[in-house]
PDB file of C-alpha atoms in Angstrom:
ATOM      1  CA  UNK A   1     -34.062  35.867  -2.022  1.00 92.00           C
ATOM      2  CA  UNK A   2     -34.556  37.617   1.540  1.00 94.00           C
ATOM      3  CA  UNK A   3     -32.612  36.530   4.767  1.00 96.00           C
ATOM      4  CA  UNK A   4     -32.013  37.928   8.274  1.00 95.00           C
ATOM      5  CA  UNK A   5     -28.098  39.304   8.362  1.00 95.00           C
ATOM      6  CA  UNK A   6     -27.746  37.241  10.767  1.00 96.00           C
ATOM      7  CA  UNK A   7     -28.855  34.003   9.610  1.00 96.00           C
ATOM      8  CA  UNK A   8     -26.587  35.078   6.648  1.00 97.00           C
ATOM      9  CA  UNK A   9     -23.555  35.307   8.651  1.00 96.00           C
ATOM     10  CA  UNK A  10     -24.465  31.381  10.301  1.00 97.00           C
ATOM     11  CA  UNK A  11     -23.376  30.504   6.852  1.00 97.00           C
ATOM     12  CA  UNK A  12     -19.620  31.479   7.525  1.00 97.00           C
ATOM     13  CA  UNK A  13     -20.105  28.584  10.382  1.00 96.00           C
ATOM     14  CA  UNK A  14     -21.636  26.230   8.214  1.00 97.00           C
ATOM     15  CA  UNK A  15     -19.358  27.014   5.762  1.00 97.00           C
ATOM     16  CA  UNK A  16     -15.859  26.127   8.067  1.00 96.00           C
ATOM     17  CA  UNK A  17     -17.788  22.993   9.015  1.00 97.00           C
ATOM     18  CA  UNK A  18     -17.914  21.993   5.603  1.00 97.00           C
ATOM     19  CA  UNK A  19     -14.459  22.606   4.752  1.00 96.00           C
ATOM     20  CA  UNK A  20     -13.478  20.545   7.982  1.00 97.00           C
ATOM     21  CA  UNK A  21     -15.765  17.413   6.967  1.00 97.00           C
ATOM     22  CA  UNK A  22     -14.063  17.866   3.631  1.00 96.00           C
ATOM     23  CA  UNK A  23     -10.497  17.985   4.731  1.00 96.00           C
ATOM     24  CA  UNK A  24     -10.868  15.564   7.392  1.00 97.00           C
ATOM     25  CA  UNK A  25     -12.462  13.237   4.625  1.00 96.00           C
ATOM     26  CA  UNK A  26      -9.338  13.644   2.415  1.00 95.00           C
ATOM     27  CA  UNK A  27      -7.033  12.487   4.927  1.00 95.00           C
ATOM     28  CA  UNK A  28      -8.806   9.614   5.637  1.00 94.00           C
ATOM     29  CA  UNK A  29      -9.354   8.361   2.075  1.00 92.00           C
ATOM     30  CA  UNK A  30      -5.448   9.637   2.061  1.00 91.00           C
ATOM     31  CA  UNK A  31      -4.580   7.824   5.063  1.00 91.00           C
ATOM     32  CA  UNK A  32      -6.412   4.447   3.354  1.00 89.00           C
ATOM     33  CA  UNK A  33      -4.345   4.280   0.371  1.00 86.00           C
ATOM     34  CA  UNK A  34      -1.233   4.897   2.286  1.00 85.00           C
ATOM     35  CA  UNK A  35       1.514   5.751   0.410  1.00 87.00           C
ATOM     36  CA  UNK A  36       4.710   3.823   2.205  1.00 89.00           C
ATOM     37  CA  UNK A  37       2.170   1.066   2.852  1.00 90.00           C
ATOM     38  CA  UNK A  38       1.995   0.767  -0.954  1.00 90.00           C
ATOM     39  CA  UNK A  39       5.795   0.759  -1.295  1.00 93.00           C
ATOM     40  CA  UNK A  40       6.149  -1.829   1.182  1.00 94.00           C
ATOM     41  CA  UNK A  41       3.372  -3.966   0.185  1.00 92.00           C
ATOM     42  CA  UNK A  42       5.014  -3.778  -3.179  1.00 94.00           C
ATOM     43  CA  UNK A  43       8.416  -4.725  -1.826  1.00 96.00           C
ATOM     44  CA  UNK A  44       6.662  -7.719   0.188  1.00 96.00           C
ATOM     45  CA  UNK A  45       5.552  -9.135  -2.831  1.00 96.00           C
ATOM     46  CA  UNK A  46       8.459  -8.930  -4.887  1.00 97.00           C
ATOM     47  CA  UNK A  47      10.550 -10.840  -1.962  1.00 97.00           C
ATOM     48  CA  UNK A  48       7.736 -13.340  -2.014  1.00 97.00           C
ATOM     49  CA  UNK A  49       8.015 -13.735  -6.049  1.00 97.00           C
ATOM     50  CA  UNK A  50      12.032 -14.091  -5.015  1.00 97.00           C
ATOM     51  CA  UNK A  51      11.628 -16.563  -2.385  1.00 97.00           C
ATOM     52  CA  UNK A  52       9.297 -18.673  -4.555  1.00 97.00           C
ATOM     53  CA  UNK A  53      12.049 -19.086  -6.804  1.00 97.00           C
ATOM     54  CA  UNK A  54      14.814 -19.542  -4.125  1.00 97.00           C
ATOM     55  CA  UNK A  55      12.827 -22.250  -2.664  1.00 97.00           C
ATOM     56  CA  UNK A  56      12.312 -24.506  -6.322  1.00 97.00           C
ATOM     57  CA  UNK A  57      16.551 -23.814  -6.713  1.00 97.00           C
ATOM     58  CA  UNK A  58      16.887 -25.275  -3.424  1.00 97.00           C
ATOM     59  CA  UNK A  59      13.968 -27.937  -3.887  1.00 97.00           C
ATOM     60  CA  UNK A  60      15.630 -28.783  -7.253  1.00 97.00           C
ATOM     61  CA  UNK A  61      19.183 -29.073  -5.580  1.00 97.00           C
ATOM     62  CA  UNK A  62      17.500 -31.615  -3.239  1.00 97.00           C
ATOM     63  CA  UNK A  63      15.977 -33.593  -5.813  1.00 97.00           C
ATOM     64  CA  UNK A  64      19.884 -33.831  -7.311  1.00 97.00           C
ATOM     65  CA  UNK A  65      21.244 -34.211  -4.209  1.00 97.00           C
ATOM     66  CA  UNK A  66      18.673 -37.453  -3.004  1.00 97.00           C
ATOM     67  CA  UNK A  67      19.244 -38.940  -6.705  1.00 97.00           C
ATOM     68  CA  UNK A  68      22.999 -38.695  -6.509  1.00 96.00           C
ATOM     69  CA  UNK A  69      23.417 -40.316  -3.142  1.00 96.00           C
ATOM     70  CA  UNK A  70      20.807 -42.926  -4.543  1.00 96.00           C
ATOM     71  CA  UNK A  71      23.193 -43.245  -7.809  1.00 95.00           C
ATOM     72  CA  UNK A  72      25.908 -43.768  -5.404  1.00 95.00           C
ATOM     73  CA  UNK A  73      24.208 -46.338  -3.141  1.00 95.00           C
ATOM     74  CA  UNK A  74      23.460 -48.317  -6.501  1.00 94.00           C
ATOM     75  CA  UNK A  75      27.353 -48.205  -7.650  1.00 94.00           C
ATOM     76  CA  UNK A  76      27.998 -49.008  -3.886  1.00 95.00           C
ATOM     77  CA  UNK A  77      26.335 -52.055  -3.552  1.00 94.00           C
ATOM     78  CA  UNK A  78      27.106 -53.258  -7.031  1.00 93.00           C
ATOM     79  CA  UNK A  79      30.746 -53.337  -6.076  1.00 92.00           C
ATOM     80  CA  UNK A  80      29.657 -55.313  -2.515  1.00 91.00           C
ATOM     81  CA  UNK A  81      28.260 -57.725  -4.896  1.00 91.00           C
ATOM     82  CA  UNK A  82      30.573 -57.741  -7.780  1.00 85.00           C
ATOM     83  CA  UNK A  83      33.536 -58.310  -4.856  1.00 89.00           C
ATOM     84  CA  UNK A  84      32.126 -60.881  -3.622  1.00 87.00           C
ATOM     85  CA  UNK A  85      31.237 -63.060  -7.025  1.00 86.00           C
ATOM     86  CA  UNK A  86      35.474 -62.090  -7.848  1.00 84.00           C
ATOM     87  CA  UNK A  87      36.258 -63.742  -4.988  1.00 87.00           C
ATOM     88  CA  UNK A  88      34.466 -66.972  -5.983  1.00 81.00           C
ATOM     89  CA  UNK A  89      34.863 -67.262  -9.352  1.00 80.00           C
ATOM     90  CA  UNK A  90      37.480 -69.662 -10.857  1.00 76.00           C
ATOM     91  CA  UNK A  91      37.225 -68.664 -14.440  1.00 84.00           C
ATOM     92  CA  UNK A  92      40.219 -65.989 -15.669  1.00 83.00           C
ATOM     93  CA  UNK A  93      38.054 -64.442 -18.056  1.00 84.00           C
ATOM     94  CA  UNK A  94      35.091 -63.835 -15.716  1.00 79.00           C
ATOM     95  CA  UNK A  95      37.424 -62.696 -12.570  1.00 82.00           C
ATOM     96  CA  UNK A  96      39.169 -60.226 -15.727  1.00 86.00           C
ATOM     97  CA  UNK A  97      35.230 -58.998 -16.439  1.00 86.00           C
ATOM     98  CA  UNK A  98      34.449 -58.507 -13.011  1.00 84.00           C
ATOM     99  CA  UNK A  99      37.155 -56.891 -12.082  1.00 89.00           C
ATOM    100  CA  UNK A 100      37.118 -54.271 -15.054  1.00 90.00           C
ATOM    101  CA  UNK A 101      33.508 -53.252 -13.975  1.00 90.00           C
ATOM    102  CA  UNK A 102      34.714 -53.012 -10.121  1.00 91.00           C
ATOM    103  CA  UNK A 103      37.219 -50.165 -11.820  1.00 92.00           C
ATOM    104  CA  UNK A 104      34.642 -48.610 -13.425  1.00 93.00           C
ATOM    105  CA  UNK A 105      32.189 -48.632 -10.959  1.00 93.00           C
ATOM    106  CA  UNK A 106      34.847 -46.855  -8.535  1.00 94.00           C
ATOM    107  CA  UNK A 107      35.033 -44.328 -11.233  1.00 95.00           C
ATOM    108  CA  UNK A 108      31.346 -44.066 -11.235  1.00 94.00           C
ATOM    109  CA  UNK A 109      31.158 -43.374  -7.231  1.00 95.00           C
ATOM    110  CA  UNK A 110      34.500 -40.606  -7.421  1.00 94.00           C
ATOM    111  CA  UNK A 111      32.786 -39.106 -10.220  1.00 94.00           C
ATOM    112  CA  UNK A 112      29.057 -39.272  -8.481  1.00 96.00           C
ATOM    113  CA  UNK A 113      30.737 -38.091  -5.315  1.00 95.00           C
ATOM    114  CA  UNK A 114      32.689 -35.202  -7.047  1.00 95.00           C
ATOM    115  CA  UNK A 115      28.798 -34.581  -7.976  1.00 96.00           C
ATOM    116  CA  UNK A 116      27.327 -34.519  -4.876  1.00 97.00           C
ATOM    117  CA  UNK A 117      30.313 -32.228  -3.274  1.00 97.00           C
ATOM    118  CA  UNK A 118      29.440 -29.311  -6.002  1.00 97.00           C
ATOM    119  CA  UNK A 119      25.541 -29.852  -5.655  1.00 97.00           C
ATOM    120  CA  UNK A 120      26.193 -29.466  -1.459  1.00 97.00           C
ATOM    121  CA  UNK A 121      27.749 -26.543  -2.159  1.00 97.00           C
ATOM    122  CA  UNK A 122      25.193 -24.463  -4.336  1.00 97.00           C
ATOM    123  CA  UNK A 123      22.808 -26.142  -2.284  1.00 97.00           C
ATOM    124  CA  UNK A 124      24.842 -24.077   0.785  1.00 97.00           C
ATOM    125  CA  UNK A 125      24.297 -21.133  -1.026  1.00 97.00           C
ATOM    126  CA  UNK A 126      20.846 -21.813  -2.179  1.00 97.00           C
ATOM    127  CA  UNK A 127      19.612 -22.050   1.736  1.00 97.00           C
ATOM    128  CA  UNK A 128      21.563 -18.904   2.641  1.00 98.00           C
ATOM    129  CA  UNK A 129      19.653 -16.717   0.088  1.00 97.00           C
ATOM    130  CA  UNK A 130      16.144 -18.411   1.051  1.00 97.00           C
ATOM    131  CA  UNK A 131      17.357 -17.897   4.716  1.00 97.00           C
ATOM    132  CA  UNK A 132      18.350 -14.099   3.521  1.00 98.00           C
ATOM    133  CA  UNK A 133      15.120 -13.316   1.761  1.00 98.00           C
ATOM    134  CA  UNK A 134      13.028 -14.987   4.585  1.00 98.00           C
ATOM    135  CA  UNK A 135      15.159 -12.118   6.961  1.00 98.00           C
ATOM    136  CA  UNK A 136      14.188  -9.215   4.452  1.00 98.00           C
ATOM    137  CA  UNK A 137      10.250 -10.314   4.101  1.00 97.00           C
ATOM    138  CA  UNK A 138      10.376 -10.792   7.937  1.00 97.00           C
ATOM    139  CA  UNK A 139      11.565  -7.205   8.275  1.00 97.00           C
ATOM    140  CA  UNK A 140       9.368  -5.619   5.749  1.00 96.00           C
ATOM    141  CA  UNK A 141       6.056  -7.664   6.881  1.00 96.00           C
ATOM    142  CA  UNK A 142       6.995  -6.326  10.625  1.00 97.00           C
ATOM    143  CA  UNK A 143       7.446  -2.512   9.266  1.00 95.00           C
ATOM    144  CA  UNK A 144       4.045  -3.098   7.233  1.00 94.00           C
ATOM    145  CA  UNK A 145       2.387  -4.189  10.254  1.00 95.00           C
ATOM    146  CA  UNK A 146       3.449  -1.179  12.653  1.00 95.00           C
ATOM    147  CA  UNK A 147       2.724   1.322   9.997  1.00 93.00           C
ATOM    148  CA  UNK A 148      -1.222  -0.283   9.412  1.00 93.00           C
ATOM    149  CA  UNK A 149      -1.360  -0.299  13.327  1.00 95.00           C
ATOM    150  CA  UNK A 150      -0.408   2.971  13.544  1.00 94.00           C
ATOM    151  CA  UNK A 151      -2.552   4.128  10.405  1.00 93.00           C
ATOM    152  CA  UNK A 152      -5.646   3.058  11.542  1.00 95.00           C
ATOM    153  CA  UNK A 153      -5.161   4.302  14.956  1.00 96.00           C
ATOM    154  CA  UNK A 154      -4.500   7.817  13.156  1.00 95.00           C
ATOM    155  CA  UNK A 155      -7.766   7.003  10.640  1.00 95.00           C
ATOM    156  CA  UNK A 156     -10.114   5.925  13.905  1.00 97.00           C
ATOM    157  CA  UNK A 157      -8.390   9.287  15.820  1.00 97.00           C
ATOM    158  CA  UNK A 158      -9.325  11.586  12.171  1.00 97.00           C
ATOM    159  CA  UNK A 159     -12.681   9.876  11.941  1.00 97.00           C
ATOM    160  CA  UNK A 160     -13.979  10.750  15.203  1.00 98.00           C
ATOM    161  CA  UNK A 161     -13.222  14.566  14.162  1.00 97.00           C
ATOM    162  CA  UNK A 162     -15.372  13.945  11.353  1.00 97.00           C
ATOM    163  CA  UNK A 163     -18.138  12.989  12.731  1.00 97.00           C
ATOM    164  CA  UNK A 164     -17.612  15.954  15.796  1.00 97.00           C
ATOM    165  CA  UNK A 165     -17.628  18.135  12.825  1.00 97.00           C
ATOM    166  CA  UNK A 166     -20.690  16.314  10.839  1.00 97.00           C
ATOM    167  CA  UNK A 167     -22.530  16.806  14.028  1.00 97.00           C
ATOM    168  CA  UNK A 168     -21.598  20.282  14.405  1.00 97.00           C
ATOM    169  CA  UNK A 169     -22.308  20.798  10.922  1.00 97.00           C
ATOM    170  CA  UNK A 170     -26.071  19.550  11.463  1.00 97.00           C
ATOM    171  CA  UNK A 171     -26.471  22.051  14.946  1.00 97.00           C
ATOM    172  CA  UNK A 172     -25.635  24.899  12.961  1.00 97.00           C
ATOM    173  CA  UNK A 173     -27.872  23.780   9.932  1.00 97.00           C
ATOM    174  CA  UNK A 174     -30.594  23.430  12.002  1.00 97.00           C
ATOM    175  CA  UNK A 175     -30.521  27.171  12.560  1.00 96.00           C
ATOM    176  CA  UNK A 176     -30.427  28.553   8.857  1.00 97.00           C
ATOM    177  CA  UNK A 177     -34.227  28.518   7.010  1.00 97.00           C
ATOM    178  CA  UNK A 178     -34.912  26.102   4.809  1.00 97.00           C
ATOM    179  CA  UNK A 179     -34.721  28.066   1.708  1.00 96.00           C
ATOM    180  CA  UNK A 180     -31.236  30.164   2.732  1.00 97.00           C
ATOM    181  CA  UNK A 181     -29.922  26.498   3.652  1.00 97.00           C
ATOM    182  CA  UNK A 182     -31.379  25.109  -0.082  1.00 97.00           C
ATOM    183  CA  UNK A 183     -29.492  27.820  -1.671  1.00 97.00           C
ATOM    184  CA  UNK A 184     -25.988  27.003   0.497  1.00 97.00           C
ATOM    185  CA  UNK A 185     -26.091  23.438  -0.555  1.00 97.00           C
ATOM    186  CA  UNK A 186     -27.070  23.802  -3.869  1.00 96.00           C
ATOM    187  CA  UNK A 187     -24.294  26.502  -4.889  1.00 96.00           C
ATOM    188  CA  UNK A 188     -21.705  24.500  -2.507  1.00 95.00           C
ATOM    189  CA  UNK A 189     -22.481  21.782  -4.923  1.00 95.00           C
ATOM    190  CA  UNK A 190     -22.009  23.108  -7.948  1.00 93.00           C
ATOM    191  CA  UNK A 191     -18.986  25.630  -7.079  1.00 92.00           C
ATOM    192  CA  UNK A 192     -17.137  23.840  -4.060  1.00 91.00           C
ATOM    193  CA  UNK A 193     -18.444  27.141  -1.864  1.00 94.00           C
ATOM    194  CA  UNK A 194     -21.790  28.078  -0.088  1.00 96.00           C
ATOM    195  CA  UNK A 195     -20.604  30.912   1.118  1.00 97.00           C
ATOM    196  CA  UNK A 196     -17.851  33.693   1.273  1.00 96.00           C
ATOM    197  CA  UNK A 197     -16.984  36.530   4.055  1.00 96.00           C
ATOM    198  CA  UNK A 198     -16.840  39.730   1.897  1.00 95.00           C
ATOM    199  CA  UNK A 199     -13.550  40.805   3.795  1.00 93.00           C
ATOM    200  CA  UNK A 200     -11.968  44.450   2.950  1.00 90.00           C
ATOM    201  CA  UNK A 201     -13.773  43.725  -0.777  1.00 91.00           C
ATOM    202  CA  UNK A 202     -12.055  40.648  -1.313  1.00 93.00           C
ATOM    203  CA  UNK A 203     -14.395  37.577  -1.198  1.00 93.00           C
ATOM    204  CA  UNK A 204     -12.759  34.559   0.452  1.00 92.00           C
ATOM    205  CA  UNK A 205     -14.232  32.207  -1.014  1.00 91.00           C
ATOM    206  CA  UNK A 206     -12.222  32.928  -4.181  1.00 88.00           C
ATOM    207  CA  UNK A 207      -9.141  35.272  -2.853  1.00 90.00           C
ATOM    208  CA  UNK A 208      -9.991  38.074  -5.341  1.00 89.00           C
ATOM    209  CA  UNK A 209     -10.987  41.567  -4.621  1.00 92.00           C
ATOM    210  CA  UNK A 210     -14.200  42.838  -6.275  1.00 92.00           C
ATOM    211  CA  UNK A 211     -14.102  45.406  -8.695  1.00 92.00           C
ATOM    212  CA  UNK A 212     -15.709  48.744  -7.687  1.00 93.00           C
ATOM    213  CA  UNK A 213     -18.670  48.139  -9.865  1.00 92.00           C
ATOM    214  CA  UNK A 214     -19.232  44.927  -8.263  1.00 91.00           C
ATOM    215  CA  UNK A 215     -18.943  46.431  -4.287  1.00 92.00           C
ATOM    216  CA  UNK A 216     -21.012  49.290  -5.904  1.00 93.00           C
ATOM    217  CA  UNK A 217     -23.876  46.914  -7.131  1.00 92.00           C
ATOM    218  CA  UNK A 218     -23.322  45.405  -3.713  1.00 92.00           C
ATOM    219  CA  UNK A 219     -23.757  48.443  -1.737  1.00 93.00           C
ATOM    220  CA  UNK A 220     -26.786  49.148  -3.189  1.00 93.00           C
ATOM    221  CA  UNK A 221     -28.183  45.829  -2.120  1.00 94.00           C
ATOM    222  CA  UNK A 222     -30.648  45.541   0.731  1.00 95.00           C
ATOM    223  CA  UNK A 223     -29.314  44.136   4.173  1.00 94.00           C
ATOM    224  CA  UNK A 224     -31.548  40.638   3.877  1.00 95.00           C
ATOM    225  CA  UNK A 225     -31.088  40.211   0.538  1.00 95.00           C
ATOM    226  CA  UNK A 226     -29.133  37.593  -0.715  1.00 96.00           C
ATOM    227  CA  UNK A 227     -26.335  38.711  -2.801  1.00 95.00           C
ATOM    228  CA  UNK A 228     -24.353  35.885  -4.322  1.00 95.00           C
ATOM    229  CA  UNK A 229     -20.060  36.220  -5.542  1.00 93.00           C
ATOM    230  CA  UNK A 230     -19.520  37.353  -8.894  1.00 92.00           C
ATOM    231  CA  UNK A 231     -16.162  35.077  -8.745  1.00 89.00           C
ATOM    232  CA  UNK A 232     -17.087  32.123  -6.704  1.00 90.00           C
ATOM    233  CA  UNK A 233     -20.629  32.332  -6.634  1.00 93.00           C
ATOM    234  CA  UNK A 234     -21.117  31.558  -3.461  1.00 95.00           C
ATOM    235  CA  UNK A 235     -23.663  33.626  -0.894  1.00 97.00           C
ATOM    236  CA  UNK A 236     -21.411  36.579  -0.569  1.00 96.00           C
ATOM    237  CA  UNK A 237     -21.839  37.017   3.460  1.00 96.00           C
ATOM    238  CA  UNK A 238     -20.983  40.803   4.411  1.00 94.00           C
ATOM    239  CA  UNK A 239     -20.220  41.937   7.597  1.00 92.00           C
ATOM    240  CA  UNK A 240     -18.927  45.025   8.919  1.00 88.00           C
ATOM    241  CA  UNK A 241     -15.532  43.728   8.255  1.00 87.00           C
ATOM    242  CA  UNK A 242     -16.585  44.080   4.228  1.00 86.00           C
ATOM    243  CA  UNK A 243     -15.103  47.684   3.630  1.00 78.00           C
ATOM    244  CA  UNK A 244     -18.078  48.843   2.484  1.00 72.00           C
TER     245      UNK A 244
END
């Protein structure tokens, strides 16, 4: 393939423009998944899964709680009832029988309100860890929220580079013919580069310096034709910065 020097060397443009869409591309798609946004989201959902089951121990305490003081009520107004049938009956053995279950139903409420003393206590502790974890998710969801603020003011900032540099990109396409620009995007495709600065013999595209039977084949080439990398095979762009 022929092409003008100089339309050769547009390709170093094109080629810086590419590299900039690509990079800028990167850090969006890196930006997106957002590694301490991860971590955090992960940590959010584990205190979520924690205060779940805080809540159901303190739900569960409340249930014991309510049914104890119910218990107790029961036992309570048995012995209102029970106190007043002892102090109208006239029969010893009934007066005896009443007055055996009052003792036992006092026994019932000291042991029901033993009960209810140890259930307000976990029940104490119970809230305080909800009231902790509810802190801790408060915390992360706040740090979550700053950090997506912030990241997609960064990913709206990053994007509008892009699309400077897809813009650019299309100017300086616009320049190259058709079939120079058809070779650039094809080998760009297939290698990552479209085209390399032939700098002192080393081709950047790939970092390595040409052996002297490849600048030799080189030097014999024609100015406008279209010599491609024998490492990166890009379109090997030479200048007079080449060192040939």
């Amino acid at each position: 393939m022929k092409a003008a020097p100089e339309d050769q060397v547009v390709l170093l443009d094109l080629q810086r423009l590419d590299n900039d869409v690509t990079r800028l591309t990167h850090r969006i798609t890196a930006l997106q998944k957002g590694d301490r946004l991860t971590e955090l989201g992960t940590t959010a959902a584990g205190l979520r899964a924690e205060l779940a089951a805080a809540t159901g121990r303190v739900e569960d305490a409340e249930r014991d709680l309510a049914r104890l003081e119910s218990d107790t009520a029961t036992a309570q107004a048995r012995i209102t009832r029970d106190t007043t049938m002892l102090q109208n009956v006239s029969n010893a053995k009934d007066a005896a029988g009443l007055q055996s279950e009052l003792e036992s139903l006092q026994r019932r409420i000291g042991d029901l309100e033993t009960a209810e003393l140890e259930v307000m206590e976990q029940l104490d502790v119970y809230r305080a860890r909800v009231g902790d974890i509810e802190a801790q998710l408060a915390d992360v969801e706040a740090s979550r929220s700053t950090l997506v603020a912030e990241r997609d003011t960064e990913i709206a900032r990053v994007e509008a580079d892009r699309d400077a540099a897809v813009q650019s990109r299309a100017a300086v396409a616009a320049k190259v013919p058709a079939d120079l620009l058809a070779l650039y995007d094809r080998q760009r495709a297939r290698y990552g580069f479209g085209a390399s600065l032939l700098q002192g013999g080393v081709s950047t595209a790939s970092g390595v310096t040409l052996t002297n039977s490849d600048l030799q084949t080189i030097r014999q080439a024609a100015p406008d034709d279209v010599v491609l990398c024998p490492d990166s095979d890009a379109i090997l762009v030479r200048t007079a910065e080449s060192g040939l």
